[in-house]
Short mmCIF file of C-alpha atoms in Angstrom, two decimals:
data_model
loop_
_atom_site.label_atom_id
_atom_site.label_comp_id
_atom_site.label_asym_id
_atom_site.label_seq_id
_atom_site.Cartn_x
_atom_site.Cartn_y
_atom_site.Cartn_z
CA MET A 1 -0.24 1.09 21.96
CA GLU A 2 1.22 4.64 20.65
CA LEU A 3 2.46 3.40 17.22
CA ILE A 4 -0.84 1.97 16.28
CA ASN A 5 -2.35 5.42 16.61
CA HIS A 6 0.38 6.73 14.52
CA LEU A 7 -0.29 4.39 12.01
CA LYS A 8 -3.67 4.95 11.63
CA TRP A 9 -3.53 8.90 11.71
CA ARG A 10 -1.03 8.63 8.67
CA TYR A 11 -1.95 8.27 5.02
CA ALA A 12 -0.38 8.83 1.70
CA THR A 13 -0.80 12.74 1.41
CA LYS A 14 -1.93 14.13 -1.92
CA LYS A 15 -2.18 17.77 -1.00
CA TYR A 16 -0.08 19.87 1.42
CA THR A 17 -0.65 23.46 2.85
CA THR A 18 2.51 25.72 2.36
CA GLU A 19 3.47 25.70 6.01
CA LYS A 20 7.30 24.67 6.51
CA ILE A 21 8.48 21.95 8.92
CA SER A 22 10.77 23.59 11.38
CA ASP A 23 14.62 22.45 11.24
CA ASP A 24 14.10 20.90 14.91
CA LYS A 25 11.69 18.39 13.50
CA ILE A 26 13.45 17.98 10.36
CA ASP A 27 16.48 16.85 12.44
CA GLN A 28 14.48 14.52 14.73
CA LEU A 29 12.97 12.57 11.75
CA VAL A 30 16.67 12.46 10.02
CA GLU A 31 18.04 11.20 13.42
CA ALA A 32 15.25 8.53 13.52
CA ILE A 33 16.14 7.34 10.13
CA ASN A 34 19.99 7.11 10.88
CA LEU A 35 19.06 5.03 13.81
CA SER A 36 17.26 2.33 11.69
CA ALA A 37 18.35 -1.20 11.68
CA SER A 38 20.01 -2.51 8.45
CA SER A 39 21.57 -5.71 7.65
CA CYS A 40 24.97 -6.25 8.81
CA GLY A 41 24.53 -2.84 10.45
CA ILE A 42 26.26 -1.04 7.29
CA GLN A 43 23.79 1.36 6.41
CA PRO A 44 24.23 1.10 2.71
CA TYR A 45 22.22 4.24 1.80
CA ARG A 46 22.02 7.85 2.25
CA VAL A 47 19.29 10.63 2.66
CA LEU A 48 18.92 13.89 1.04
CA VAL A 49 16.77 16.53 2.64
CA ILE A 50 15.65 19.05 -0.10
CA SER A 51 13.86 22.02 0.48
CA ASN A 52 15.02 24.15 -2.52
CA PRO A 53 12.17 24.86 -4.64
CA GLU A 54 14.01 25.56 -8.05
CA LEU A 55 15.65 21.77 -7.83
CA ARG A 56 12.60 20.22 -6.71
CA ALA A 57 10.87 21.71 -9.69
CA GLN A 58 13.74 20.12 -11.76
CA LEU A 59 13.28 17.02 -10.04
CA GLY A 60 9.46 16.59 -10.28
CA ALA A 61 9.29 17.87 -13.96
CA GLY A 62 6.99 15.45 -16.03
CA SER A 63 6.06 13.47 -12.87
CA PHE A 64 2.24 13.11 -11.93
CA ASN A 65 3.50 13.33 -8.21
CA GLY A 66 2.82 17.32 -7.33
CA GLN A 67 3.91 16.59 -3.95
CA ILE A 68 7.69 16.54 -5.11
CA LEU A 69 7.55 20.22 -5.51
CA ASN A 70 4.24 21.03 -3.31
CA SER A 71 5.51 19.86 -0.02
CA SER A 72 7.58 21.31 2.91
CA HIS A 73 10.60 18.91 2.29
CA LEU A 74 11.58 16.26 0.10
CA LEU A 75 13.61 13.06 1.24
CA VAL A 76 15.56 11.11 -1.21
CA PHE A 77 16.70 7.71 0.06
CA ALA A 78 19.61 7.15 -2.17
CA ALA A 79 21.08 3.39 -2.10
CA HIS A 80 24.58 2.44 -2.67
CA LYS A 81 24.94 0.66 -6.02
CA GLU A 82 27.94 -1.53 -5.18
CA ILE A 83 29.15 -2.72 -1.64
CA SER A 84 32.74 -2.16 -2.07
CA THR A 85 35.66 -3.64 0.00
CA ALA A 86 36.64 -0.05 0.83
CA TYR A 87 33.11 0.90 2.22
CA ILE A 88 33.23 -2.28 4.40
CA GLU A 89 36.74 -1.42 5.64
CA GLU A 90 35.62 2.14 6.36
CA TYR A 91 32.62 1.04 8.15
CA ILE A 92 34.38 -1.18 10.18
CA GLN A 93 36.93 1.18 11.15
CA MET A 94 34.19 3.60 12.43
CA ALA A 95 32.70 0.78 14.30
CA GLU A 96 35.94 0.08 16.21
CA LYS A 97 36.45 3.68 16.96
CA GLN A 98 32.82 4.07 18.16
CA ARG A 99 33.31 1.11 20.52
CA ASN A 100 36.45 1.87 21.54
CA LEU A 101 38.32 -1.24 20.38
CA PRO A 102 41.77 -1.66 18.76
CA GLN A 103 42.05 -1.30 15.06
CA GLY A 104 41.67 -4.64 13.81
CA ALA A 105 39.44 -5.95 16.46
CA MET A 106 36.54 -6.57 14.06
CA ASP A 107 38.77 -8.17 11.35
CA ASP A 108 36.83 -11.33 11.69
CA LEU A 109 33.27 -9.51 10.80
CA LYS A 110 34.90 -7.46 8.15
CA ASN A 111 36.51 -10.34 6.12
CA LYS A 112 33.07 -12.04 6.47
CA LEU A 113 31.30 -8.92 5.12
CA ILE A 114 33.87 -8.67 2.33
CA GLY A 115 33.60 -12.35 1.32
CA TYR A 116 29.83 -12.01 1.25
CA PHE A 117 29.47 -8.96 -0.94
CA SER A 118 32.21 -9.55 -3.31
CA ALA A 119 30.68 -12.98 -3.97
CA ASN A 120 27.51 -11.40 -5.04
CA THR A 121 26.84 -9.59 -8.44
CA GLN A 122 26.56 -5.80 -8.45
CA GLN A 123 22.74 -6.00 -9.13
CA GLU A 124 22.21 -8.26 -6.22
CA ASN A 125 24.22 -5.83 -3.96
CA ALA A 126 22.07 -2.79 -5.29
CA ILE A 127 18.75 -4.56 -4.84
CA TRP A 128 20.22 -5.63 -1.21
CA ALA A 129 20.99 -2.08 -0.50
CA THR A 130 17.65 -0.76 -1.88
CA LYS A 131 15.91 -2.93 0.74
CA GLN A 132 17.47 -1.48 3.60
CA ALA A 133 16.34 1.98 2.77
CA TYR A 134 12.80 0.52 2.82
CA ILE A 135 13.73 -0.19 6.50
CA GLY A 136 14.62 3.23 7.05
CA LEU A 137 11.43 4.45 4.96
CA GLY A 138 9.22 2.69 7.26
CA THR A 139 11.03 4.21 10.32
CA ALA A 140 10.64 7.78 8.60
CA LEU A 141 6.69 7.15 8.05
CA LEU A 142 6.09 6.48 11.91
CA ALA A 143 8.69 9.18 13.08
CA ALA A 144 6.79 11.52 11.09
CA ALA A 145 3.64 10.47 12.24
CA GLU A 146 4.56 10.94 15.92
CA LEU A 147 5.93 14.40 15.11
CA LYS A 148 2.44 14.92 13.36
CA ILE A 149 3.84 15.48 10.22
CA ASP A 150 2.16 14.26 7.03
CA SER A 151 3.92 12.46 4.51
CA THR A 152 3.81 10.62 0.92
CA PRO A 153 6.18 7.85 0.06
CA MET A 154 6.70 7.57 -3.79
CA GLU A 155 8.19 5.06 -6.08
CA GLY A 156 6.80 6.95 -9.26
CA PHE A 157 9.64 9.18 -10.16
CA ASP A 158 12.19 9.16 -12.63
CA ALA A 159 15.23 7.64 -10.96
CA GLN A 160 17.51 8.57 -13.63
CA GLN A 161 16.46 12.22 -13.62
CA PHE A 162 17.11 12.19 -9.85
CA ASP A 163 20.58 10.26 -10.08
CA GLU A 164 21.71 13.03 -12.66
CA VAL A 165 20.13 16.29 -11.21
CA LEU A 166 21.44 15.37 -7.63
CA GLY A 167 24.77 13.95 -8.68
CA LEU A 168 24.20 10.67 -7.31
CA THR A 169 25.78 8.56 -9.77
CA ALA A 170 29.12 9.96 -9.06
CA LYS A 171 28.94 9.17 -5.49
CA GLY A 172 28.08 5.42 -6.23
CA LEU A 173 24.42 6.11 -5.28
CA GLN A 174 20.90 5.79 -6.89
CA ALA A 175 17.57 7.32 -5.76
CA ALA A 176 15.65 4.17 -4.39
CA VAL A 177 12.24 5.63 -3.08
CA ILE A 178 11.41 9.12 -1.96
CA LEU A 179 9.19 10.73 0.66
CA SER A 180 7.59 14.21 0.75
CA VAL A 181 7.03 15.61 4.17
CA GLY A 182 4.82 18.58 5.26
CA TYR A 183 1.19 19.23 6.61
CA ARG A 184 -1.93 18.05 5.27
CA ASP A 185 -4.51 20.47 3.36
CA ALA A 186 -7.27 18.22 4.78
CA GLU A 187 -10.18 20.37 3.08
CA ASN A 188 -8.73 20.01 -0.12
CA ASP A 189 -7.06 16.36 0.10
CA TYR A 190 -9.84 13.97 -0.94
CA MET A 191 -7.57 11.23 0.47
CA ALA A 192 -7.84 12.60 3.89
CA ASN A 193 -10.98 11.27 5.25
CA LEU A 194 -10.97 8.03 3.25
CA PRO A 195 -11.02 5.13 5.44
CA LYS A 196 -7.78 3.26 5.39
CA VAL A 197 -8.01 0.04 3.36
CA ARG A 198 -6.23 -3.28 4.89
CA LEU A 199 -6.49 -6.80 4.72
CA PRO A 200 -8.27 -8.75 7.45
CA ILE A 201 -5.84 -9.87 10.03
CA GLU A 202 -6.72 -13.47 9.38
CA GLU A 203 -5.65 -12.97 5.54
CA PHE A 204 -2.58 -11.08 6.37
CA ALA A 205 -1.35 -13.21 8.93
CA ALA A 206 -1.24 -17.02 9.46
CA PHE A 207 -0.42 -18.24 13.25
CA VAL A 208 1.32 -21.60 13.35
CA ALA A 209 1.39 -22.85 16.92
CA MET B 1 10.52 11.80 21.01
CA GLU B 2 9.33 8.39 21.76
CA LEU B 3 10.22 6.68 18.66
CA ILE B 4 14.05 7.90 18.99
CA ASN B 5 13.99 6.11 22.56
CA HIS B 6 12.59 2.99 20.93
CA LEU B 7 15.27 3.04 18.19
CA LYS B 8 18.03 3.30 20.97
CA TRP B 9 16.84 0.52 23.03
CA ARG B 10 16.44 -2.03 20.26
CA TYR B 11 19.30 -4.25 18.98
CA ALA B 12 19.63 -7.42 17.03
CA THR B 13 19.44 -9.61 19.95
CA LYS B 14 21.58 -12.63 19.74
CA LYS B 15 20.71 -14.67 22.72
CA TYR B 16 17.18 -14.93 24.12
CA THR B 17 15.37 -16.19 27.46
CA THR B 18 13.01 -19.01 27.45
CA GLU B 19 10.05 -16.34 28.25
CA LYS B 20 7.23 -16.36 25.75
CA ILE B 21 5.55 -13.11 24.49
CA SER B 22 1.97 -13.11 25.48
CA ASP B 23 -0.74 -13.51 22.59
CA ASP B 24 -2.02 -10.05 23.02
CA LYS B 25 1.25 -8.75 22.55
CA ILE B 26 1.88 -10.79 19.26
CA ASP B 27 -1.49 -9.68 18.16
CA GLN B 28 -0.27 -5.85 18.70
CA LEU B 29 2.74 -6.64 16.67
CA VAL B 30 0.96 -8.04 13.80
CA GLU B 31 -1.72 -5.45 13.80
CA ALA B 32 0.67 -2.81 13.38
CA ILE B 33 2.57 -4.60 10.61
CA ASN B 34 -0.78 -5.16 8.74
CA LEU B 35 -1.14 -1.22 8.95
CA SER B 36 1.99 -0.30 7.45
CA ALA B 37 2.22 1.53 4.13
CA SER B 38 2.72 -0.09 0.82
CA SER B 39 3.19 1.25 -2.75
CA CYS B 40 -0.25 1.21 -4.31
CA GLY B 41 -1.64 0.27 -0.88
CA ILE B 42 -1.85 -3.34 -2.13
CA GLN B 43 0.11 -5.19 0.54
CA PRO B 44 2.04 -7.54 -1.63
CA TYR B 45 3.06 -9.70 1.20
CA ARG B 46 2.05 -11.93 4.02
CA VAL B 47 3.15 -12.69 7.52
CA LEU B 48 3.58 -16.12 9.39
CA VAL B 49 3.88 -16.07 13.06
CA ILE B 50 5.66 -19.44 14.15
CA SER B 51 6.04 -20.72 17.50
CA ASN B 52 6.10 -24.48 16.83
CA PRO B 53 9.35 -25.77 17.84
CA GLU B 54 9.50 -28.82 15.67
CA LEU B 55 8.79 -26.34 12.79
CA ARG B 56 11.22 -24.31 13.47
CA ALA B 57 14.09 -26.56 14.01
CA GLN B 58 13.21 -27.79 10.64
CA LEU B 59 13.65 -24.17 9.29
CA GLY B 60 16.69 -23.39 11.23
CA ALA B 61 18.52 -26.53 10.29
CA GLY B 62 22.08 -25.65 8.74
CA SER B 63 21.59 -22.17 9.60
CA PHE B 64 23.96 -19.90 11.96
CA ASN B 65 21.29 -18.12 13.17
CA GLY B 66 20.28 -19.91 16.45
CA GLN B 67 17.43 -17.47 17.12
CA ILE B 68 15.38 -19.00 14.32
CA LEU B 69 14.60 -21.74 16.89
CA ASN B 70 15.81 -20.13 20.19
CA SER B 71 13.35 -17.36 20.75
CA SER B 72 9.55 -16.74 21.61
CA HIS B 73 8.33 -16.48 18.21
CA LEU B 74 9.51 -16.37 14.61
CA LEU B 75 7.80 -14.03 12.04
CA VAL B 76 8.26 -14.70 8.36
CA PHE B 77 7.64 -12.12 5.81
CA ALA B 78 6.47 -13.59 2.54
CA ALA B 79 6.30 -11.46 -0.35
CA HIS B 80 4.19 -12.37 -3.56
CA LYS B 81 6.38 -13.66 -6.31
CA GLU B 82 3.93 -12.10 -8.86
CA ILE B 83 1.07 -9.15 -8.92
CA SER B 84 -1.36 -10.97 -11.12
CA THR B 85 -4.36 -9.31 -12.48
CA ALA B 86 -6.69 -11.52 -10.27
CA TYR B 87 -4.79 -10.37 -7.25
CA ILE B 88 -5.33 -6.61 -8.11
CA GLU B 89 -8.94 -7.31 -9.00
CA GLU B 90 -9.46 -8.80 -5.48
CA TYR B 91 -7.79 -6.05 -3.63
CA ILE B 92 -9.67 -3.47 -5.54
CA GLN B 93 -13.03 -5.29 -4.71
CA MET B 94 -12.02 -5.47 -1.00
CA ALA B 95 -11.24 -1.65 -0.96
CA GLU B 96 -14.47 -0.65 -2.74
CA LYS B 97 -16.44 -2.80 0.12
CA GLN B 98 -14.24 -1.01 2.83
CA ARG B 99 -14.85 2.49 1.56
CA ASN B 100 -18.74 1.64 0.92
CA LEU B 101 -18.33 2.43 -2.53
CA PRO B 102 -20.30 0.66 -5.36
CA GLN B 103 -18.29 -2.26 -7.29
CA GLY B 104 -16.52 -0.45 -10.21
CA ALA B 105 -16.07 2.79 -8.47
CA MET B 106 -12.43 2.11 -8.28
CA ASP B 107 -12.01 0.98 -11.79
CA ASP B 108 -9.85 3.59 -13.22
CA LEU B 109 -7.19 2.85 -10.39
CA LYS B 110 -7.57 -1.03 -10.92
CA ASN B 111 -6.89 -0.75 -14.52
CA LYS B 112 -3.63 1.56 -13.93
CA LEU B 113 -2.46 -1.08 -11.57
CA ILE B 114 -3.11 -3.99 -13.86
CA GLY B 115 -1.56 -2.21 -16.71
CA TYR B 116 1.65 -1.10 -14.54
CA PHE B 117 2.36 -4.69 -12.94
CA SER B 118 1.51 -6.45 -16.15
CA ALA B 119 4.26 -4.51 -18.06
CA ASN B 120 6.69 -5.33 -15.59
CA THR B 121 8.57 -8.72 -15.58
CA GLN B 122 7.84 -11.19 -12.99
CA GLN B 123 11.42 -10.70 -11.32
CA GLU B 124 10.58 -7.03 -10.98
CA ASN B 125 7.34 -7.51 -9.44
CA ALA B 126 8.79 -9.96 -7.03
CA ILE B 127 11.52 -7.39 -5.92
CA TRP B 128 9.05 -4.90 -5.85
CA ALA B 129 6.99 -6.90 -3.30
CA THR B 130 9.87 -7.76 -1.18
CA LYS B 131 10.79 -4.06 -0.81
CA GLN B 132 7.19 -3.31 0.38
CA ALA B 133 7.60 -6.29 3.00
CA TYR B 134 10.86 -4.34 4.22
CA ILE B 135 8.54 -1.38 5.30
CA GLY B 136 6.57 -3.78 7.31
CA LEU B 137 9.69 -4.89 8.66
CA GLY B 138 10.79 -1.45 9.72
CA THR B 139 7.33 -1.15 11.52
CA ALA B 140 7.86 -4.38 13.25
CA LEU B 141 11.14 -3.20 14.77
CA LEU B 142 9.86 -0.38 16.12
CA ALA B 143 6.43 -1.96 17.23
CA ALA B 144 8.19 -4.57 19.02
CA ALA B 145 10.45 -1.75 20.80
CA GLU B 146 7.40 -0.03 22.22
CA LEU B 147 6.14 -3.28 23.47
CA LYS B 148 9.45 -3.97 24.97
CA ILE B 149 9.88 -7.03 22.88
CA ASP B 150 13.24 -7.69 21.52
CA SER B 151 13.82 -8.76 17.95
CA THR B 152 16.35 -9.91 15.39
CA PRO B 153 15.63 -9.31 11.72
CA MET B 154 17.44 -11.86 9.72
CA GLU B 155 18.54 -12.25 5.96
CA GLY B 156 20.82 -15.24 6.45
CA PHE B 157 18.42 -17.96 6.16
CA ASP B 158 17.80 -20.73 3.56
CA ALA B 159 14.89 -19.31 1.49
CA GLN B 160 14.16 -22.28 -0.52
CA GLN B 161 13.92 -24.14 2.67
CA PHE B 162 11.60 -22.01 4.06
CA ASP B 163 9.59 -21.86 1.09
CA GLU B 164 9.33 -25.39 0.82
CA VAL B 165 8.65 -26.23 4.50
CA LEU B 166 5.84 -23.44 5.02
CA GLY B 167 4.19 -24.37 1.66
CA LEU B 168 4.77 -21.00 0.33
CA THR B 169 5.71 -21.67 -3.03
CA ALA B 170 2.15 -23.36 -3.67
CA LYS B 171 0.60 -19.97 -2.43
CA GLY B 172 2.69 -17.90 -4.84
CA LEU B 173 4.93 -16.79 -1.88
CA GLN B 174 8.42 -16.53 -1.08
CA ALA B 175 10.24 -15.90 2.31
CA ALA B 176 11.59 -12.40 2.02
CA VAL B 177 13.11 -11.69 5.56
CA ILE B 178 12.49 -13.38 8.59
CA LEU B 179 12.28 -11.71 12.40
CA SER B 180 12.64 -13.57 15.72
CA VAL B 181 11.00 -11.98 18.84
CA GLY B 182 11.34 -12.50 22.41
CA TYR B 183 13.06 -11.23 25.33
CA ARG B 184 16.87 -10.67 25.55
CA ASP B 185 19.07 -12.77 27.82
CA ALA B 186 20.91 -9.51 28.58
CA GLU B 187 23.85 -11.53 30.69
CA ASN B 188 24.56 -13.96 27.91
CA ASP B 189 24.27 -11.90 24.98
CA TYR B 190 27.40 -10.01 24.08
CA MET B 191 25.61 -7.67 21.92
CA ALA B 192 23.30 -6.28 24.62
CA ASN B 193 25.58 -3.78 25.80
CA LEU B 194 27.62 -2.77 22.85
CA PRO B 195 27.15 0.74 21.72
CA LYS B 196 25.27 1.21 18.62
CA VAL B 197 27.33 2.03 15.63
CA ARG B 198 25.97 4.85 13.33
CA LEU B 199 27.21 7.18 10.79
CA PRO B 200 27.24 10.74 11.77
CA ILE B 201 24.47 12.66 10.77
CA GLU B 202 26.41 14.97 8.63
CA GLU B 203 27.81 11.60 6.75
CA PHE B 204 24.42 10.00 6.67
CA ALA B 205 22.20 12.85 5.31
CA ALA B 206 22.76 15.97 3.20
CA PHE B 207 20.69 18.95 3.48
CA VAL B 208 19.86 21.28 0.21
CA ALA B 209 18.02 24.28 1.17
#
C-alpha cells in the first residue's frame, strides 16, 4: 500500500536544507488539502502559504520551533471562529451553483445547518472548525510525503501573535495549527534516522466481531 | 498525484452494499491510522473496529445515520479524556524500548510533556486529544480510498451512548468521531454521482511571498 510507505517515510523534520519547493508542488499540496473532507462539507478553515522570510521571522519570534522560519514554506491552517448564518448561506449558494441546481434547491440542508450551528456556543463552533482543519492537516502530511516533501506539524506557536501579524482576527479566523514544509537536512537532523515509535496494533486498536 | 485521485474518488457514502471488507484490508487500514502523526507523538486516542451487528444496532439506535449499522465495519475513534502522568510515563518507556535506548534516556522529553499536560485543564487535554484523532481520521479517509473502500465520517452520533455501550468511560476514553466503511451502492446512493463541492483555490488559500 503506497500510503503506508508514505507514512513510514515521513517524520517531524527538525532541520531543513535551504532548497525551495517548486510552485507546482505547492499547488498540488494545497489542492489536496482543499479536497479534504469536512463535516457538513462546509470547509470551515483556510490555508495561508507563507514564503516571505521577514514575515516568518516575525511569526516565529520567541518560538522554540526554528522551522517556522527555516524551511521552504510555512502553511497556517486558520479556522473560523464562528459559523455564521451568512457563511452557511454563501456556502450553500456556491454548492447550488457547482451542482447546477436552481437557487433554493438546497434550502433544507441550509436551514438544518443554520439551526445546528446557531444552537451551539461560539466556542463549540470554534473547536469544531479547528477539528476540521486537522483532517486537512492529515491530508497535507500524506500529500507532502507523496511529493517527497518533508514537513513538521506544530502546535507550539503563539496563536495570538499569528492572528495579529497575519490579520486573521479581522477575517473571523484564528490560527489552529501550522505546518512547515521543505527538504530534510538528514545529516544534521537527529530525528531523520530515529525509528518511528508507535503503539503495538493490539494496544492501538480493538476488534469487536 | 495519486492522492488527489483518491480524494476525488471518495465521498461521504450514504448507502452501502452488503459486501464485507476482507480482514486483510481492514488490517491495512488500521495500520495506516496507527502510523499517523500525533502531537508530541503520543497517540492520545484508540480505534475500535466493530463488525458485530447487534452492537451496531444498539449504537445507532435513534441516529439518523443508517450507516452506523448498514456498512461493512464501523470504526470508532476514541480519545483519551485526560493525559495523565502515568500515560506519558508508559509511552516514554515504550519509546525508549523501541529505540533501544536505556531507561531514562528520554527523561527530558518525559518531564517536559508531564509539565505541559498537567498545567492544562482536563477539558483542554480532552479537546487536544480529539484533534489528534482527527489527523488519524484524515489518514483513514485516504487509506480507505487507496484500498477502494468507501467510507462515511460521522459526528452526528450520541457520544454518551457510545461511551456507555462500548465501555469507553471506564477506560478514560470518549468517542470523538466515527467512520463507517464498506462498498458504495452507487445505484441507490443519491450522493454517489453528485459533483464534489469545494471552494475555489483562491478563496481557500492565500499565498504570501
